[in-house]
């Protein structure tokens, strides 16, 4: 890995995808979060000195040749859904240009926006895949690992997962391979929810 860039990184490339880092805010404080021990990934500095505006993000996107990427992915050093309205606008902008969009999320949408049907809004914007950090086989382990800002976060995350599938978006669950995580049980939960399942490396959301 080369030297870390010093500039705020909003967009970065890896694995044939283009990743979006639109916020550093989050509704959890995971023990394994890469924010705890690094300033970024793949040599990109993901700490934002300030959040980029919607127009700044669109401007940077329009400077890229987007068709060469497999997907554009909301991820990075924070929870993208804290900026739900901007996520929706950016997804619409990308979808109208024929780009496949994925969202990586901790899944607290129903707690962040109790009055809204976030899954349907995402589906309407054109979101193709929602990858939720399941992270644990039960609420206790989840709370211990993720220290969510909300009570009942685990149950509400699972409810949101159901909403995502019902809205016609492809669902994926991810976990980090840690000793307290029962990978087999998590895989079973994914099966129950008809979700893809992926064990991910340490990283952001
Ligand atoms: S791993 Fe993701 S959900 Fe957890 S604290 Fe970091 S950014 Fe937030």
GROMACS .gro file of C-alpha atoms and ligand atoms in nm:
model
  213
    1UNK     CA    1   0.000   0.000   0.000
    2UNK     CA    2   0.131   0.345  -0.093
    3UNK     CA    3   0.136   0.655   0.120
    4UNK     CA    4  -0.200   0.769   0.255
    5UNK     CA    5  -0.344   1.069   0.073
    6UNK     CA    6  -0.402   1.368   0.295
    7UNK     CA    7  -0.703   1.508   0.112
    8UNK     CA    8  -1.059   1.422   0.215
    9UNK     CA    9  -1.161   1.128  -0.001
   10UNK     CA   10  -1.523   1.122  -0.115
   11UNK     CA   11  -1.478   0.868  -0.397
   12UNK     CA   12  -1.232   0.584  -0.419
   13UNK     CA   13  -1.176   0.282  -0.639
   14UNK     CA   14  -1.117  -0.078  -0.536
   15UNK     CA   15  -1.217  -0.424  -0.658
   16UNK     CA   16  -1.356  -0.280  -0.982
   17UNK     CA   17  -1.608  -0.074  -0.784
   18UNK     CA   18  -1.636   0.293  -0.704
   19UNK     CA   19  -1.692   0.363  -0.334
   20UNK     CA   20  -1.856   0.667  -0.183
   21UNK     CA   21  -1.754   0.809   0.153
   22UNK     CA   22  -2.015   1.077   0.225
   23UNK     CA   23  -2.009   1.097   0.604
   24UNK     CA   24  -1.806   1.001   0.909
   25UNK     CA   25  -2.110   1.003   1.137
   26UNK     CA   26  -2.247   0.671   1.254
   27UNK     CA   27  -2.517   0.521   1.474
   28UNK     CA   28  -2.283   0.262   1.621
   29UNK     CA   29  -1.934   0.232   1.760
   30UNK     CA   30  -1.817  -0.110   1.655
   31UNK     CA   31  -1.515  -0.253   1.833
   32UNK     CA   32  -1.378  -0.368   1.498
   33UNK     CA   33  -1.437  -0.041   1.312
   34UNK     CA   34  -1.135   0.053   1.104
   35UNK     CA   35  -1.185   0.415   1.212
   36UNK     CA   36  -1.039   0.312   1.547
   37UNK     CA   37  -0.697   0.230   1.413
   38UNK     CA   38  -0.658   0.380   1.067
   39UNK     CA   39  -0.727   0.699   0.874
   40UNK     CA   40  -0.847   0.511   0.569
   41UNK     CA   41  -0.825   0.213   0.336
   42UNK     CA   42  -0.621   0.131   0.025
   43UNK     CA   43  -0.415   0.446   0.080
   44UNK     CA   44  -0.716   0.678   0.072
   45UNK     CA   45  -0.777   0.909   0.364
   46UNK     CA   46  -1.143   0.865   0.459
   47UNK     CA   47  -1.150   1.112   0.746
   48UNK     CA   48  -1.353   1.406   0.626
   49UNK     CA   49  -1.260   1.751   0.751
   50UNK     CA   50  -1.618   1.837   0.653
   51UNK     CA   51  -1.904   1.648   0.493
   52UNK     CA   52  -1.919   1.706   0.118
   53UNK     CA   53  -2.236   1.872  -0.009
   54UNK     CA   54  -2.471   1.688  -0.244
   55UNK     CA   55  -2.357   1.906  -0.535
   56UNK     CA   56  -1.991   1.841  -0.457
   57UNK     CA   57  -2.054   1.464  -0.459
   58UNK     CA   58  -2.244   1.481  -0.791
   59UNK     CA   59  -1.970   1.700  -0.937
   60UNK     CA   60  -1.702   1.445  -0.844
   61UNK     CA   61  -1.914   1.157  -0.975
   62UNK     CA   62  -1.965   1.331  -1.307
   63UNK     CA   63  -1.587   1.361  -1.345
   64UNK     CA   64  -1.554   0.979  -1.343
   65UNK     CA   65  -1.617   0.739  -1.627
   66UNK     CA   66  -1.880   0.552  -1.430
   67UNK     CA   67  -1.959   0.279  -1.683
   68UNK     CA   68  -1.625   0.112  -1.616
   69UNK     CA   69  -1.725   0.013  -1.261
   70UNK     CA   70  -1.925  -0.293  -1.159
   71UNK     CA   71  -2.112  -0.095  -0.894
   72UNK     CA   72  -2.109   0.234  -0.712
   73UNK     CA   73  -2.124   0.161  -0.339
   74UNK     CA   74  -2.220   0.381  -0.045
   75UNK     CA   75  -1.981   0.280   0.231
   76UNK     CA   76  -1.677   0.449   0.384
   77UNK     CA   77  -1.602   0.577   0.731
   78UNK     CA   78  -1.958   0.620   0.854
   79UNK     CA   79  -2.323   0.526   0.811
   80UNK     CA   80  -2.449   0.657   0.474
   81UNK     CA   81  -2.812   0.660   0.589
   82UNK     CA   82  -2.754   0.949   0.828
   83UNK     CA   83  -2.775   1.137   0.495
   84UNK     CA   84  -3.078   0.951   0.363
   85UNK     CA   85  -3.210   1.229   0.138
   86UNK     CA   86  -2.870   1.271  -0.025
   87UNK     CA   87  -2.834   0.893  -0.066
   88UNK     CA   88  -3.170   0.893  -0.247
   89UNK     CA   89  -3.074   1.182  -0.474
   90UNK     CA   90  -2.734   1.035  -0.563
   91UNK     CA   91  -2.886   0.692  -0.627
   92UNK     CA   92  -3.147   0.844  -0.860
   93UNK     CA   93  -2.873   1.037  -1.042
   94UNK     CA   94  -2.667   0.720  -1.088
   95UNK     CA   95  -2.961   0.496  -1.178
   96UNK     CA   96  -3.077   0.727  -1.456
   97UNK     CA   97  -2.725   0.684  -1.601
   98UNK     CA   98  -2.759   0.305  -1.595
   99UNK     CA   99  -2.523   0.253  -1.300
  100UNK     CA  100  -2.582  -0.024  -1.047
  101UNK     CA  101  -2.587   0.109  -0.691
  102UNK     CA  102  -2.532  -0.071  -0.360
  103UNK     CA  103  -2.568   0.054  -0.006
  104UNK     CA  104  -2.361  -0.082   0.282
  105UNK     CA  105  -2.537  -0.001   0.608
  106UNK     CA  106  -2.556  -0.088   0.977
  107UNK     CA  107  -2.932  -0.106   0.919
  108UNK     CA  108  -3.069   0.137   1.179
  109UNK     CA  109  -3.298   0.306   0.924
  110UNK     CA  110  -3.620   0.240   1.116
  111UNK     CA  111  -3.472   0.403   1.425
  112UNK     CA  112  -3.325   0.699   1.239
  113UNK     CA  113  -3.650   0.762   1.048
  114UNK     CA  114  -3.943   0.605   1.234
  115UNK     CA  115  -4.192   0.802   1.024
  116UNK     CA  116  -4.055   0.694   0.686
  117UNK     CA  117  -4.057   0.380   0.477
  118UNK     CA  118  -3.687   0.388   0.401
  119UNK     CA  119  -3.675   0.054   0.217
  120UNK     CA  120  -3.946   0.163  -0.029
  121UNK     CA  121  -3.781   0.500  -0.077
  122UNK     CA  122  -3.452   0.327  -0.156
  123UNK     CA  123  -3.626   0.092  -0.399
  124UNK     CA  124  -3.795   0.388  -0.571
  125UNK     CA  125  -3.461   0.564  -0.607
  126UNK     CA  126  -3.326   0.261  -0.794
  127UNK     CA  127  -3.109   0.101  -0.523
  128UNK     CA  128  -3.022  -0.252  -0.638
  129UNK     CA  129  -2.849  -0.408  -0.336
  130UNK     CA  130  -2.856  -0.335   0.036
  131UNK     CA  131  -2.580  -0.497   0.236
  132UNK     CA  132  -2.657  -0.492   0.607
  133UNK     CA  133  -2.396  -0.550   0.874
  134UNK     CA  134  -2.570  -0.828   1.066
  135UNK     CA  135  -2.255  -0.859   1.274
  136UNK     CA  136  -2.390  -1.103   1.533
  137UNK     CA  137  -2.616  -1.400   1.596
  138UNK     CA  138  -2.812  -1.233   1.879
  139UNK     CA  139  -2.885  -0.896   2.036
  140UNK     CA  140  -2.644  -0.935   2.328
  141UNK     CA  141  -2.344  -1.012   2.112
  142UNK     CA  142  -2.452  -0.734   1.877
  143UNK     CA  143  -2.468  -0.478   2.156
  144UNK     CA  144  -2.132  -0.588   2.287
  145UNK     CA  145  -1.970  -0.560   1.942
  146UNK     CA  146  -2.146  -0.256   1.798
  147UNK     CA  147  -2.252  -0.040   2.092
  148UNK     CA  148  -2.548   0.099   1.893
  149UNK     CA  149  -2.692   0.440   1.980
  150UNK     CA  150  -3.041   0.289   2.004
  151UNK     CA  151  -3.198   0.022   2.219
  152UNK     CA  152  -3.356  -0.266   2.027
  153UNK     CA  153  -3.115  -0.189   1.742
  154UNK     CA  154  -3.064  -0.556   1.656
  155UNK     CA  155  -3.436  -0.632   1.624
  156UNK     CA  156  -3.498  -0.314   1.426
  157UNK     CA  157  -3.209  -0.394   1.195
  158UNK     CA  158  -3.368  -0.732   1.123
  159UNK     CA  159  -3.706  -0.564   1.062
  160UNK     CA  160  -3.539  -0.329   0.817
  161UNK     CA  161  -3.386  -0.630   0.642
  162UNK     CA  162  -3.736  -0.772   0.590
  163UNK     CA  163  -3.851  -0.437   0.451
  164UNK     CA  164  -3.559  -0.433   0.208
  165UNK     CA  165  -3.650  -0.775   0.066
  166UNK     CA  166  -4.019  -0.687   0.049
  167UNK     CA  167  -3.931  -0.372  -0.143
  168UNK     CA  168  -3.766  -0.588  -0.408
  169UNK     CA  169  -3.405  -0.495  -0.331
  170UNK     CA  170  -3.138  -0.767  -0.315
  171UNK     CA  171  -3.042  -0.821   0.048
  172UNK     CA  172  -2.703  -0.918   0.181
  173UNK     CA  173  -2.590  -0.980   0.539
  174UNK     CA  174  -2.228  -0.945   0.640
  175UNK     CA  175  -2.034  -1.038   0.952
  176UNK     CA  176  -1.676  -0.992   1.064
  177UNK     CA  177  -1.488  -1.308   1.152
  178UNK     CA  178  -1.433  -1.262   1.526
  179UNK     CA  179  -1.426  -1.525   1.802
  180UNK     CA  180  -1.758  -1.408   1.955
  181UNK     CA  181  -1.936  -1.426   1.620
  182UNK     CA  182  -2.108  -1.756   1.550
  183UNK     CA  183  -2.064  -1.760   1.175
  184UNK     CA  184  -2.282  -2.069   1.127
  185UNK     CA  185  -2.574  -1.917   1.319
  186UNK     CA  186  -2.540  -1.593   1.124
  187UNK     CA  187  -2.538  -1.788   0.801
  188UNK     CA  188  -2.861  -1.955   0.912
  189UNK     CA  189  -3.022  -1.618   0.982
  190UNK     CA  190  -2.919  -1.505   0.634
  191UNK     CA  191  -3.083  -1.813   0.488
  192UNK     CA  192  -3.407  -1.743   0.681
  193UNK     CA  193  -3.408  -1.392   0.535
  194UNK     CA  194  -3.319  -1.517   0.184
  195UNK     CA  195  -3.014  -1.294   0.201
  196UNK     CA  196  -2.669  -1.341   0.050
  197UNK     CA  197  -2.407  -1.387   0.315
  198UNK     CA  198  -2.055  -1.258   0.329
  199UNK     CA  199  -1.781  -1.269   0.588
  200UNK     CA  200  -1.603  -0.938   0.543
  201UNK     CA  201  -1.263  -0.813   0.648
  202UNK     CA  202  -1.225  -0.546   0.912
  203UNK     CA  203  -1.347  -0.218   0.771
  204UNK     CA  204  -1.613   0.046   0.770
  205UNK     CA  205  -1.986  -0.018   0.751
  206LIG     S1  206  -1.796  -0.046   1.144
  206LIG    FE1  207  -1.947   0.074   1.031
  206LIG     S2  208  -2.129   0.073   1.162
  206LIG    FE2  209  -1.955   0.015   1.289
  206LIG     S3  210  -1.883   0.207   1.382
  206LIG    FE3  211  -1.762   0.171   1.195
  206LIG     S4  212  -1.869   0.285   1.038
  206LIG    FE4  213  -2.012   0.261   1.208
   0.00000   0.00000   0.00000
